[in-house]
Coordinates of C-alpha atoms in Angstrom, one line a residue:
M273 CA 14.0 2.5 8.0
S274 CA 14.9 -0.9 6.9
I275 CA 13.3 -1.1 3.5
T276 CA 13.5 1.3 0.4
L277 CA 10.8 1.5 -2.1
P278 CA 11.2 -0.8 -4.8
Q279 CA 10.4 0.6 -8.2
I280 CA 7.5 -2.0 -8.9
M281 CA 5.9 -3.5 -5.5
V282 CA 2.7 -5.5 -6.4
A283 CA -0.8 -5.4 -4.6
P284 CA -2.2 -8.9 -6.2
N285 CA -5.8 -8.8 -4.1
G286 CA -6.4 -6.0 -1.8
A287 CA -9.7 -6.2 0.7
R288 CA -12.9 -6.2 -1.4
R289 CA -12.2 -8.2 -4.3
T290 CA -13.0 -11.9 -4.7
K291 CA -12.7 -14.8 -6.9
A292 CA -15.9 -13.2 -8.9
D293 CA -14.4 -10.5 -10.0
H294 CA -11.6 -12.5 -11.7
P295 CA -10.4 -16.5 -10.8
A296 CA -6.8 -15.7 -10.6
L297 CA -7.2 -13.1 -7.5
P298 CA -5.3 -15.1 -4.7
V299 CA -7.0 -15.7 -1.5
S300 CA -5.4 -18.1 0.3
I301 CA -1.8 -17.3 1.9
E302 CA -0.7 -20.5 -0.8
E303 CA -2.3 -18.5 -3.7
T304 CA -0.9 -15.3 -2.4
V305 CA 2.9 -16.8 -2.1
E306 CA 2.3 -18.0 -6.0
A307 CA 0.9 -15.0 -7.1
A308 CA 3.9 -13.2 -5.5
K309 CA 6.9 -15.5 -7.0
A310 CA 5.5 -15.0 -10.5
C311 CA 5.4 -11.3 -10.1
Y312 CA 8.7 -11.1 -8.6
A313 CA 9.7 -12.9 -12.0
A314 CA 7.9 -10.7 -14.2
G315 CA 9.8 -7.4 -12.4
A316 CA 8.1 -6.8 -9.0
G317 CA 10.7 -6.0 -6.0
A318 CA 7.5 -6.3 -3.1
L319 CA 4.3 -7.5 -2.1
H320 CA 1.8 -5.5 -0.8
A321 CA -0.1 -8.3 1.4
H322 CA -3.5 -9.0 2.7
V323 CA -4.8 -11.7 4.3
R324 CA -8.5 -13.6 4.1
D325 CA -9.9 -15.9 6.8
D326 CA -11.5 -19.1 6.0
K327 CA -14.6 -17.3 4.2
A328 CA -11.9 -15.4 2.2
E329 CA -13.0 -12.2 3.9
H330 CA -10.3 -9.2 4.6
V331 CA -8.9 -9.8 7.9
L332 CA -6.3 -8.4 10.4
D333 CA -4.8 -11.8 11.9
A334 CA -1.4 -11.7 13.1
G335 CA -1.5 -15.4 12.7
R336 CA -1.9 -15.5 9.3
Y337 CA 0.2 -12.2 8.6
R338 CA 3.2 -14.4 9.9
E339 CA 2.3 -17.8 8.1
L340 CA 2.6 -15.6 4.8
I341 CA 5.7 -13.9 6.0
E342 CA 7.4 -17.5 6.6
Q343 CA 6.0 -18.9 3.6
M344 CA 7.7 -15.8 1.3
R345 CA 10.9 -16.3 2.8
Q346 CA 10.8 -19.9 2.1
S347 CA 8.9 -19.6 -1.4
V348 CA 10.7 -16.0 -2.9
P349 CA 13.1 -14.6 0.0
Q350 CA 14.4 -11.5 -2.7
M351 CA 10.8 -9.7 -2.2
A352 CA 9.9 -7.8 0.6
V353 CA 6.8 -8.1 2.2
Q354 CA 4.5 -5.4 3.6
I355 CA 1.6 -5.8 5.0
T356 CA -1.5 -3.9 5.5
T357 CA -3.8 -2.4 8.6
E358 CA -7.0 -1.5 6.2
A359 CA -9.7 -1.0 8.4
V360 CA -12.4 -1.7 5.9
G361 CA -15.0 -0.5 8.1
R362 CA -14.2 -3.1 10.5
Y363 CA -11.0 -2.4 12.5
T364 CA -10.3 0.2 15.2
A365 CA -7.3 2.3 15.4
A366 CA -6.4 0.5 18.7
E367 CA -7.1 -3.3 16.5
Q368 CA -4.7 -2.0 13.5
R369 CA -1.9 -0.7 16.2
Q370 CA -2.0 -4.4 17.9
V371 CA -1.6 -6.4 14.6
V372 CA 1.5 -4.8 14.0
R373 CA 2.9 -5.0 17.5
D374 CA 2.1 -8.7 17.0
V375 CA 3.6 -9.4 13.5
L376 CA 6.7 -7.1 14.3
P377 CA 6.9 -7.0 9.9
S378 CA 9.4 -5.4 8.5
A379 CA 7.1 -3.1 6.9
V380 CA 3.7 -2.6 7.0
S381 CA 1.3 0.1 4.9
I382 CA -1.2 2.7 7.1
A383 CA -3.9 4.7 6.3
L384 CA -3.4 8.2 8.1
R385 CA -6.8 8.4 8.5
E386 CA -7.2 5.3 9.8
M387 CA -4.4 5.7 12.6
L388 CA -5.9 9.2 13.4
P389 CA -9.5 9.2 12.9
D390 CA -10.3 11.8 15.7
P391 CA -8.0 13.8 18.6
G392 CA -9.0 11.2 21.1
E393 CA -6.5 8.6 19.2
T394 CA -3.6 11.4 19.0
S395 CA -1.6 10.3 21.7
A396 CA -1.7 6.6 21.0
A397 CA -0.9 6.8 17.5
R398 CA 2.0 9.2 18.7
I399 CA 3.5 6.4 21.2
F400 CA 2.8 4.1 18.0
Y401 CA 4.9 5.9 15.3
H402 CA 7.8 6.4 17.5
W403 CA 7.8 2.6 19.0
A404 CA 7.8 1.5 15.1
R405 CA 10.9 3.7 14.0
E406 CA 12.6 2.8 17.1
A407 CA 11.7 -1.0 15.9
D408 CA 12.8 -0.6 12.6
I409 CA 9.6 -1.2 10.9
T410 CA 9.1 0.6 7.9
I411 CA 5.3 2.5 8.0
Q412 CA 4.1 3.8 4.1
H413 CA 1.8 6.0 5.3
I414 CA -1.5 5.6 3.1
L415 CA -3.1 9.0 1.9
Y416 CA -6.2 8.5 -0.2
E417 CA -6.4 12.8 -1.2
P418 CA -4.1 15.6 -1.0
A419 CA -5.9 16.8 2.2
D420 CA -4.7 13.5 3.7
L421 CA -1.1 14.7 2.6
S422 CA -1.6 17.8 4.3
D423 CA -2.4 16.3 7.6
F424 CA 0.4 14.2 6.9
F425 CA 2.4 17.3 7.2
V426 CA 0.5 18.5 10.5
A427 CA 1.1 15.5 12.2
L428 CA 4.9 15.6 11.3
E429 CA 5.0 18.7 12.5
K430 CA 3.6 18.2 15.7
G431 CA 5.7 15.3 16.5
I432 CA 2.8 12.5 16.1
I433 CA 4.7 10.9 13.4
P434 CA 8.8 11.2 13.7
A435 CA 11.0 13.4 11.3
G436 CA 13.4 11.4 9.1
N437 CA 12.7 9.1 6.2
V438 CA 9.5 8.6 5.3
Q439 CA 7.2 6.7 3.2
L440 CA 4.3 7.9 1.7
L441 CA 1.5 6.0 -1.1
F442 CA -0.6 9.0 -3.2
V443 CA -3.8 6.8 -3.6
L444 CA -5.6 7.9 -6.8
G445 CA -9.4 7.4 -7.8
R446 CA -10.4 5.7 -4.3
Y447 CA -13.0 8.5 -3.5
V448 CA -14.2 9.6 -7.4
Y449 CA -17.3 8.8 -9.3
N450 CA -16.6 4.8 -10.3
Q451 CA -12.9 4.9 -9.0
Q452 CA -11.1 6.0 -12.4
S453 CA -7.7 7.7 -12.1
R454 CA -6.4 10.6 -14.1
L455 CA -3.5 12.1 -14.8
S456 CA -4.0 15.2 -13.6
D457 CA -4.6 13.6 -9.9
I458 CA -1.1 13.3 -9.4
D459 CA -0.1 17.1 -9.5
P460 CA -2.1 18.6 -6.6
Y461 CA 0.1 15.4 -4.0
L462 CA 3.5 16.8 -6.0
S463 CA 2.5 20.5 -5.2
L464 CA 2.2 19.8 -1.6
L465 CA 5.5 18.0 -1.5
E466 CA 7.4 20.9 -3.1
Q467 CA 5.6 23.4 -1.1
H468 CA 6.7 21.1 2.3
K469 CA 10.7 20.4 1.4
T470 CA 12.8 20.1 4.4
D471 CA 16.3 18.7 5.0
A472 CA 14.6 17.3 8.2
V473 CA 12.5 14.6 6.3
K474 CA 13.7 12.2 3.6
I475 CA 10.3 11.5 1.9
E476 CA 10.0 8.3 -0.9
W477 CA 6.5 8.3 -2.5
G478 CA 4.8 5.8 -4.5
L479 CA 1.6 6.0 -6.1
C480 CA -1.2 3.5 -6.8
A481 CA -4.2 4.3 -9.4
F482 CA -7.8 2.7 -9.2
G483 CA -9.4 1.8 -12.8
Q484 CA -8.4 1.7 -16.5
Q485 CA -5.7 4.6 -16.6
E486 CA -3.7 2.8 -13.7
T487 CA -0.6 2.1 -16.1
A488 CA -0.5 5.4 -17.4
C489 CA -0.6 6.9 -13.9
L490 CA 2.2 4.6 -13.1
V491 CA 4.4 5.0 -15.7
E492 CA 4.0 9.2 -15.0
A493 CA 4.6 8.6 -11.6
V494 CA 8.4 6.6 -12.3
R495 CA 8.9 9.4 -14.7
R496 CA 8.6 11.9 -11.8
G497 CA 10.3 10.6 -9.2
G498 CA 7.9 8.1 -7.4
A499 CA 7.6 4.2 -7.5
A500 CA 4.8 2.1 -8.4
R501 CA 2.1 0.1 -6.9
I502 CA 0.2 -2.2 -9.3
G503 CA -2.3 -5.1 -9.0
F504 CA -5.6 -6.5 -9.0
E505 CA -6.5 -4.4 -5.8
N506 CA -6.7 -1.7 -8.0
N507 CA -7.5 -2.7 -11.6
L508 CA -8.0 -6.1 -13.8
H509 CA -7.4 -4.1 -17.2
N510 CA -4.4 -4.0 -19.1
R511 CA -2.9 -0.7 -21.0
D512 CA -5.3 -1.8 -23.9
G513 CA -8.4 -2.5 -21.7
S514 CA -8.2 -6.3 -21.9
I515 CA -8.7 -8.2 -19.0
A516 CA -5.6 -9.0 -17.4
R517 CA -4.7 -13.3 -17.2
D518 CA -3.3 -12.2 -13.9
N519 CA -1.3 -10.4 -11.5
A520 CA 2.0 -11.0 -13.3
E521 CA 0.5 -9.8 -16.7
R522 CA -0.3 -6.7 -15.1
V523 CA 3.6 -6.4 -13.5
A524 CA 5.2 -7.4 -16.6
E525 CA 2.9 -5.4 -19.0
L526 CA 4.3 -2.1 -16.8
R527 CA 8.0 -3.3 -16.3
G528 CA 8.0 -3.4 -20.0
L529 CA 7.1 0.0 -20.4
L530 CA 9.7 1.1 -17.9
S531 CA 12.7 -0.2 -19.6

């Protein structure tokens, strides 16, 4: 595995929010790079990157991803870049795999339920996951619910996902009413992790949390041995309930609480 999870990764835009939600939300490549620079200065070690098309809509575009990675290399080379294959109901598993093959990123986040939506994708997913391991591409497996973590361990046991070092991201609040996370949402994930401990697999895990409890959930995640993904993709609010000025302010608040 080429990349180790930093304590703080920033997700500055995501696939759905726009400048109507917050004027400082970056949508262009240039805005994303500038936001990443500010977040690196505030304490983030990696960028979780989405790119948008000319209408500011989420897109899986290899050329745009390569352009973003190159601009990041020039502007803030110390900061790791993780692209995403998020489908947003628009892209198939095959299209998600193809963008990774076309970009050849150092790191990518992939939702397990989107890569394995049904048994018909199992063979192609197995080939892809093992190819990515050989290509030294760090995959972070996005798990939206504890049931996804159970499915991850099944895929691991079946050899669909290769053993060894793996990265996971636990998502809190994505599929609950009003997308508001709670601290207790962490417990089922960590309970399953404990049940599946094995010497054959070394797991790094991180966490992101939707809603105004984001800060508290991320601090707790780090306290319990995980990493934090913070940013406007998941939440616009500071710990006190105020709207953050920008992504860097969210990173700075979290960094201060973890120091």
